Short mmCIF file of C-alpha atoms in Angstrom, two decimals:
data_model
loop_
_atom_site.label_atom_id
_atom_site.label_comp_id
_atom_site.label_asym_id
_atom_site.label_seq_id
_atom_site.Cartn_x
_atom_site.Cartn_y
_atom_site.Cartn_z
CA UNK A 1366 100.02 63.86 103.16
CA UNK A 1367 103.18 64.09 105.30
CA UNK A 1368 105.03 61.65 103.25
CA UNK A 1369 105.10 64.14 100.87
CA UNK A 1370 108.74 64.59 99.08
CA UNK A 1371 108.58 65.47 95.99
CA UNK A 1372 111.04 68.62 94.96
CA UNK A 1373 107.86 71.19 94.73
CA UNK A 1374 104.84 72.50 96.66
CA UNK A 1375 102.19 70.48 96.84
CA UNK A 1376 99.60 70.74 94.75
CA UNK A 1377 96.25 71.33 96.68
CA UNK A 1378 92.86 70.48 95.13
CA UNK A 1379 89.45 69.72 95.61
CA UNK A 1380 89.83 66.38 96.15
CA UNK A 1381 92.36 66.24 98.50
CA UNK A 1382 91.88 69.52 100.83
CA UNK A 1383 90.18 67.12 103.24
CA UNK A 1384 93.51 65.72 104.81
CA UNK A 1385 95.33 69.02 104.49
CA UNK A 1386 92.85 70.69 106.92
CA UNK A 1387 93.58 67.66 109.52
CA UNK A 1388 97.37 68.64 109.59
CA UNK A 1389 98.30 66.30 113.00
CA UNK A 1390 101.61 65.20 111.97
CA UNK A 1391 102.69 68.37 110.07
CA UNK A 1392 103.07 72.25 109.89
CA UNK A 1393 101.67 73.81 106.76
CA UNK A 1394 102.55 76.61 104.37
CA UNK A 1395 100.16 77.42 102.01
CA UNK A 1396 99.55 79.50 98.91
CA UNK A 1397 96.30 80.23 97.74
CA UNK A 1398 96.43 81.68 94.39
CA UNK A 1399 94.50 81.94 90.87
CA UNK A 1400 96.19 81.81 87.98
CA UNK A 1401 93.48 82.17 85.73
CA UNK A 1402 94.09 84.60 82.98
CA UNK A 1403 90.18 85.34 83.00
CA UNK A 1404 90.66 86.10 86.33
CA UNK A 1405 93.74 88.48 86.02
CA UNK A 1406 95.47 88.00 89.17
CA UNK A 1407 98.64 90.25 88.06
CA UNK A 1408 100.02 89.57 91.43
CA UNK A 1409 99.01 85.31 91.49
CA UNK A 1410 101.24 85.52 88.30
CA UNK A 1411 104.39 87.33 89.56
CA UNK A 1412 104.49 85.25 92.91
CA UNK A 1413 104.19 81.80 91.60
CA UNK A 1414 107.34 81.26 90.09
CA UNK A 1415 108.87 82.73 93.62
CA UNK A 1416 107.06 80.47 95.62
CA UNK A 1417 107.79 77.15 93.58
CA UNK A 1418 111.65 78.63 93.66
CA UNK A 1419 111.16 79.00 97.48
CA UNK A 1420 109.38 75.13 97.63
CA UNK A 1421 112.06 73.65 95.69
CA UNK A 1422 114.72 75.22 97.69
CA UNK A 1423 113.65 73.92 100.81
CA UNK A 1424 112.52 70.12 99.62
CA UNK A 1425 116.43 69.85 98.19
CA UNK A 1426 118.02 71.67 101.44
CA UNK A 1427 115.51 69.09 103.20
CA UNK A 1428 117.32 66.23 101.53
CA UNK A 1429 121.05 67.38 101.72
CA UNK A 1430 120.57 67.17 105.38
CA UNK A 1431 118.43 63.89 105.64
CA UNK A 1432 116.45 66.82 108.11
CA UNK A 1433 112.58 65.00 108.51
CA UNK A 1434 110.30 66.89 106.84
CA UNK A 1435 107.90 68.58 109.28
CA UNK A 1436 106.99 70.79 107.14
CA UNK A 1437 104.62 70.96 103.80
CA UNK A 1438 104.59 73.52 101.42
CA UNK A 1439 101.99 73.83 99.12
CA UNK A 1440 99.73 75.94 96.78
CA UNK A 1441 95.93 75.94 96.00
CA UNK A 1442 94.75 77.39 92.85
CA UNK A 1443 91.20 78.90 92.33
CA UNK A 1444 90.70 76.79 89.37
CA UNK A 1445 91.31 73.30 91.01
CA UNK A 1446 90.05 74.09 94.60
CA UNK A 1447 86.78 75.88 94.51
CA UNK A 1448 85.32 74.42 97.27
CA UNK A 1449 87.96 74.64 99.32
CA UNK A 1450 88.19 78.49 98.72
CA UNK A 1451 84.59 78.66 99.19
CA UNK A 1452 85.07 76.81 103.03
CA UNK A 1453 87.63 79.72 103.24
CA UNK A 1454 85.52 82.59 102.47
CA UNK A 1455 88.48 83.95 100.45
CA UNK A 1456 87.63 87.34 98.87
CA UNK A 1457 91.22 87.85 97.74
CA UNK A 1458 93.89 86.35 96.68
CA UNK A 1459 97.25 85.62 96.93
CA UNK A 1460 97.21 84.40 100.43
CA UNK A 1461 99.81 82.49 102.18
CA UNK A 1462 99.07 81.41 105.35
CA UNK A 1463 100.63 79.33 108.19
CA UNK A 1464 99.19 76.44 110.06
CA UNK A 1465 100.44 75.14 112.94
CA UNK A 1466 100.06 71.28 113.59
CA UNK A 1467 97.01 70.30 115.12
CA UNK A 1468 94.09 67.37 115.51
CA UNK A 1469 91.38 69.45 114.87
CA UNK A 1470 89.51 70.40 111.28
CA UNK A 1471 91.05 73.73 111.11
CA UNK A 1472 90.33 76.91 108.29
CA UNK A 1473 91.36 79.84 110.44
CA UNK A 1474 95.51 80.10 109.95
CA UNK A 1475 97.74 80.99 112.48
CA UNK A 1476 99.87 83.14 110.68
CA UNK A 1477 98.90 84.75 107.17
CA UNK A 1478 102.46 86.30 105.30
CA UNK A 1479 101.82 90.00 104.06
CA UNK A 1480 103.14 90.90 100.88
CA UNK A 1481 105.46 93.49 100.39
CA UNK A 1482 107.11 95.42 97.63
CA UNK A 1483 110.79 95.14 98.09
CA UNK A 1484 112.68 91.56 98.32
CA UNK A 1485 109.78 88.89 98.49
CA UNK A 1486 111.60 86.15 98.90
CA UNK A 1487 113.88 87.08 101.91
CA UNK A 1488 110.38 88.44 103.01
CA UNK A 1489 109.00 85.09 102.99
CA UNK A 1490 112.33 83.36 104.27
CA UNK A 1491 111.64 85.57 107.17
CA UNK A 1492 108.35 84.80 108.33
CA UNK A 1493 108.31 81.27 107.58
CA UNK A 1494 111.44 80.99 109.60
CA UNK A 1495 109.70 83.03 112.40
CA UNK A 1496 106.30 80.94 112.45
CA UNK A 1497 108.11 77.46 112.25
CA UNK A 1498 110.91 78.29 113.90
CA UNK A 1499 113.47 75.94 111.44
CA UNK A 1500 116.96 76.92 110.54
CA UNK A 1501 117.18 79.60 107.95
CA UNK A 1502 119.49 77.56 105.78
CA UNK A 1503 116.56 74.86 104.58
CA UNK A 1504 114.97 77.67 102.95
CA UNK A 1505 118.77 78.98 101.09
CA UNK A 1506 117.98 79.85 97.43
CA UNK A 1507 119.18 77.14 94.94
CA UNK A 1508 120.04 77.75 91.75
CA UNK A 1509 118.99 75.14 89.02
CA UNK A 1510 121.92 75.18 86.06
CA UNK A 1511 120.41 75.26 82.77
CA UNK A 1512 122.25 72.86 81.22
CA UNK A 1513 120.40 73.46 77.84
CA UNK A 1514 121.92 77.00 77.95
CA UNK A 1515 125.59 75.56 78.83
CA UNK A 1516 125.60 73.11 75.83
CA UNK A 1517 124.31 75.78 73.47
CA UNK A 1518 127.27 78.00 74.28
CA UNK A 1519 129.53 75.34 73.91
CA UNK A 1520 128.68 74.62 70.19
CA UNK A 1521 128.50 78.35 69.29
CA UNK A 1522 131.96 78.41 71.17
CA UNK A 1523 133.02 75.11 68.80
CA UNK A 1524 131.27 76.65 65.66
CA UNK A 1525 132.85 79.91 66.27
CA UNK A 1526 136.13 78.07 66.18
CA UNK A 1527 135.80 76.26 63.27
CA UNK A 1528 134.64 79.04 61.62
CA UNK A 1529 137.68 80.96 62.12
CA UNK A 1530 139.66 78.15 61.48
CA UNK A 1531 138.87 77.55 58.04
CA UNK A 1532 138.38 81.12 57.25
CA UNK A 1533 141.67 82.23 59.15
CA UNK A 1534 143.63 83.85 56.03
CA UNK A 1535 140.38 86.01 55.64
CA UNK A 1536 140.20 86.85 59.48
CA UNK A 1537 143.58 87.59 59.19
CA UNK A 1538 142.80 90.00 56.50
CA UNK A 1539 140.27 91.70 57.87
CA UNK A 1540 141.67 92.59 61.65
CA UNK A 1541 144.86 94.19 59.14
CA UNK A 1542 142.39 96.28 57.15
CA UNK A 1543 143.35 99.62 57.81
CA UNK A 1544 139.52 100.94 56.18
CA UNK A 1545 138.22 98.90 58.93
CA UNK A 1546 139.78 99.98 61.26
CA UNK A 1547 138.93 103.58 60.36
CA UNK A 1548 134.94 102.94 59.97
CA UNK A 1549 134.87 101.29 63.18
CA UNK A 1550 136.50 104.05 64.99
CA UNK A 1551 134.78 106.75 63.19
CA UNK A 1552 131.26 105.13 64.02
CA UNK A 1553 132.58 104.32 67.76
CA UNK A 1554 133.56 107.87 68.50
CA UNK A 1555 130.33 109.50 66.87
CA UNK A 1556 128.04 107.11 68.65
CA UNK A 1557 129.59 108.23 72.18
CA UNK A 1558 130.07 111.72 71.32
CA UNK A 1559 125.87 111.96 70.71
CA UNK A 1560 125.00 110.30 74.18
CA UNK A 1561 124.47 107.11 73.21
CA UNK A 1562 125.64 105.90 77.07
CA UNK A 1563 123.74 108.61 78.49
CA UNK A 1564 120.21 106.92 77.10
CA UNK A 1565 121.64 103.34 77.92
CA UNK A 1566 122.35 104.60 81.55
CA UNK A 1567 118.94 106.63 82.13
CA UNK A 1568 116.68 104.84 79.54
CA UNK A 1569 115.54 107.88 78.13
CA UNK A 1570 112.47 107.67 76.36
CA UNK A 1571 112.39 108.11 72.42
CA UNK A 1572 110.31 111.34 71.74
CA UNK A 1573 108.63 113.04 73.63
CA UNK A 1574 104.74 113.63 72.51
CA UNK A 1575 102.63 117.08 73.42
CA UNK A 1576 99.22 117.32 74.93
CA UNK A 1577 98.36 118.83 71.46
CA UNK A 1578 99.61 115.63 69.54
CA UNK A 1579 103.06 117.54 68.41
CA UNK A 1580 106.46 115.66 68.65
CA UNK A 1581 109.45 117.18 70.29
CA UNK A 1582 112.84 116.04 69.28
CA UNK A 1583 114.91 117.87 71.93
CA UNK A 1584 114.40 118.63 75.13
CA UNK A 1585 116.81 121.64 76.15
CA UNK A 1586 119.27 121.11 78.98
CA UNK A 1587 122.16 119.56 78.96
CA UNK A 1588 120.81 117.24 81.95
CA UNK A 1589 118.04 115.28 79.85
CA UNK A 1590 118.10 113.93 76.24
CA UNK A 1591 115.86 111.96 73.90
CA UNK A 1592 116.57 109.05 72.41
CA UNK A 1593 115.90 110.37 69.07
CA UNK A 1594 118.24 113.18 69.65
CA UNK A 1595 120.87 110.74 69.52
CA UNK A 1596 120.02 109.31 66.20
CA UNK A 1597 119.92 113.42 64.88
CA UNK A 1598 123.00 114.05 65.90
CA UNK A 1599 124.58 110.83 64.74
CA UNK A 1600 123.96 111.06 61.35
CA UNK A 1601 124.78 115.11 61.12
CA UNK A 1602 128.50 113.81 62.24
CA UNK A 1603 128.29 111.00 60.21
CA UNK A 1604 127.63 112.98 56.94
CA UNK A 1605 130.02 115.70 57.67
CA UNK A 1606 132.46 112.65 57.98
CA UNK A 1607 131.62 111.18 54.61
CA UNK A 1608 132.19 114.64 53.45
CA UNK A 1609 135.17 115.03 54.66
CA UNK A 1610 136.68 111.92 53.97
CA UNK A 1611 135.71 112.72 50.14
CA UNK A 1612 137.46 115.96 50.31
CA UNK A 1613 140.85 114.89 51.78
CA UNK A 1614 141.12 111.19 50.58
CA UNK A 1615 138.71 110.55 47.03
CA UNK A 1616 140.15 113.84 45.70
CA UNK A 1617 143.74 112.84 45.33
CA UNK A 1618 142.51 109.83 42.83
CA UNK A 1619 140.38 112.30 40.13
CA UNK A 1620 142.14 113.62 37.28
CA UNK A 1621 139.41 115.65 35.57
CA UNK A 1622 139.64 119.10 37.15
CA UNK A 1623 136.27 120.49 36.03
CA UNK A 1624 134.63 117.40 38.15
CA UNK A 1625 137.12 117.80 41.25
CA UNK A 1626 136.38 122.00 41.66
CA UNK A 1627 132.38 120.62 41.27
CA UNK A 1628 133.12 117.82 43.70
CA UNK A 1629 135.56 119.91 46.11
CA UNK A 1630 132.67 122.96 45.87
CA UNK A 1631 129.80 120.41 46.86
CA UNK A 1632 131.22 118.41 49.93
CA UNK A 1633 132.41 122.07 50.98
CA UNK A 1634 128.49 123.51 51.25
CA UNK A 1635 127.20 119.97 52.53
CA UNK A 1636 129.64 120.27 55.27
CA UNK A 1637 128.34 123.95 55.77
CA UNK A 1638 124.54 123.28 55.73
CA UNK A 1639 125.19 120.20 57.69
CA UNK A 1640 126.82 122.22 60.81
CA UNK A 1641 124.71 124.81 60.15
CA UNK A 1642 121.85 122.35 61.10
CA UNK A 1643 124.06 120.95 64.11
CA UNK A 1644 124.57 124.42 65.36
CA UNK A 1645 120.72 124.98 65.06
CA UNK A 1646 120.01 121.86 67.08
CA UNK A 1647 122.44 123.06 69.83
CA UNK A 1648 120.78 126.22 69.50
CA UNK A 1649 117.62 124.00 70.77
CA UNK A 1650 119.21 122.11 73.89
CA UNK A 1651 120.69 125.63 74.90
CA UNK A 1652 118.17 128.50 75.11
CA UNK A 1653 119.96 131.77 74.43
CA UNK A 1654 123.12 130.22 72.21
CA UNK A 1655 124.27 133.30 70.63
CA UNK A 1656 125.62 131.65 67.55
CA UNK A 1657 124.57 130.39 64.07
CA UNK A 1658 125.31 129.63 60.36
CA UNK A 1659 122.16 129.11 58.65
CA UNK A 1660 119.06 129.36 60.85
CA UNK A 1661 116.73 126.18 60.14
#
């Protein structure tokens, strides 16, 4: 058991929890968990990927400075290690307890780690370091690089480049295309003006649902928005842009007057019913706005 070295807890079952109890040679840290999803251990789940993090960290600290290891860390789950949970008279779990070296059969732990909400792993950094009194450093967080993730941005990076590569003249094209241009500002400037950062920033919710099963689509104040009040207010600007762009550019290029007057009269009362409704929905954020067009 104290040979251990492998770069992760050990892994604790019935079968072996006879030599872990007779730790002579060795101080032990040990989870006790159930990962079960019958058993629905919410907080087993979230801490088990922490405490594998935390075991790796200190087996590869442990080898970068040739340190002997006089301490195992290791995890029991419910699954693999009944009896031994049983001999425990567990009635909850996670547990992580401490035990000291000793020749003796020993179940009772010296030290047991007490979860807390905020920063679990400098948490457990702390109290391990405090019952086995080692050097903070062997228990330093190391990071694992993905390579997987490092390769796949390198061929999008390649791909991207041949892509615009062969298709430069069209690139080219495009970042001179005064439309573009245009569209992209026109949508950039409507979807700030409507609080589009505001719901990114505060993660407002969508819509807001009633005790009576009605929908709300505005919530007045200027301090608190809906998500959905966004997308309102969006595309009232973005049709009163459409409109206007037909009145002041697509005009110029008709040469039937009969259809230009008709044209010219109907972007003129879309514009007006459209603000009419955007003046309604202010009306809605601010109670008491004196104003309106059309009331909706």
């Amino acid at each position: 058991m104290a040979s251990h070295s492998k770069q992760q807890a050990l892994q604790i079952n019935d079968k072996n929890y006879k030599e872990l109890i007779n730790n002579e040679d060795f101080s032990l840290v040990l989870l006790l968990t159930a990962s079960n999803p019958q058993i629905g251990c919410v907080l087993c789940t979230e801490f088990m990927p922490l405490y594998n993090h935390f075991a790796a960290s200190y087996y590869e600290n442990l080898s970068k400075q040739g340190s002997d290891q006089k301490v195992i860390l290791a995890v029991a789950d419910f699954i693999d290690s009944r009896k031994y949970f049983t001999e425990l008279q567990l009635n909850n779990v996670p547990k992580v307890y401490y035990y000291a070296p000793t020749a003796a059969k020993q179940m009772v732990p010296n030290s047991e780690f007490e979860f807390v909400a905020s920063d679990p792993y400098r948490q457990l950094v702390t109290w391990v370091v405090a019952a086995t009194k080692l050097s903070p450093e062997l228990f330093k967080l190391v990071e694992k690089r993905d390579y997987s993730n490092i390769a796949l941005n390198i061929l999008i990076v390649v791909g991207a480049l041949g892509v615009m590569y062969k298709g430069q003249k069209k690139i080219v094209k495009m970042i001179y295309n005064q439309r573009g241009w245009q569209g992209f500002s026109i949508i950039f400037v409507i979807l700030f003006t409507c609080g589009y950062m505001f719901n990114v920033i505060r993660g407002t919710q969508y819509i807001k649902t009633n005790k009576d099963g009605t929908n709300e689509y505005f919530i007045p104040g200027h301090q608190a928005q809906l998500g959905v009040e966004t997308q309102i207010v969006s595309a009232i600007y973005g049709g009163c842009t459409l409109a206007f762009i037909l009145l002041t550019d697509k005009l110029n290029s008709m040469k039937n007057k009969r259809n230009k007057n008709l044209v010219t009269i109907l972007m003129s009362v879309i514009i007006f019913l459209l603000y009419s409704f955007l003046v309604s929905c202010f009306q809605e954020k601010k109670i008491g706005y004196p104003f309106w067009l059309l009331k909706f």
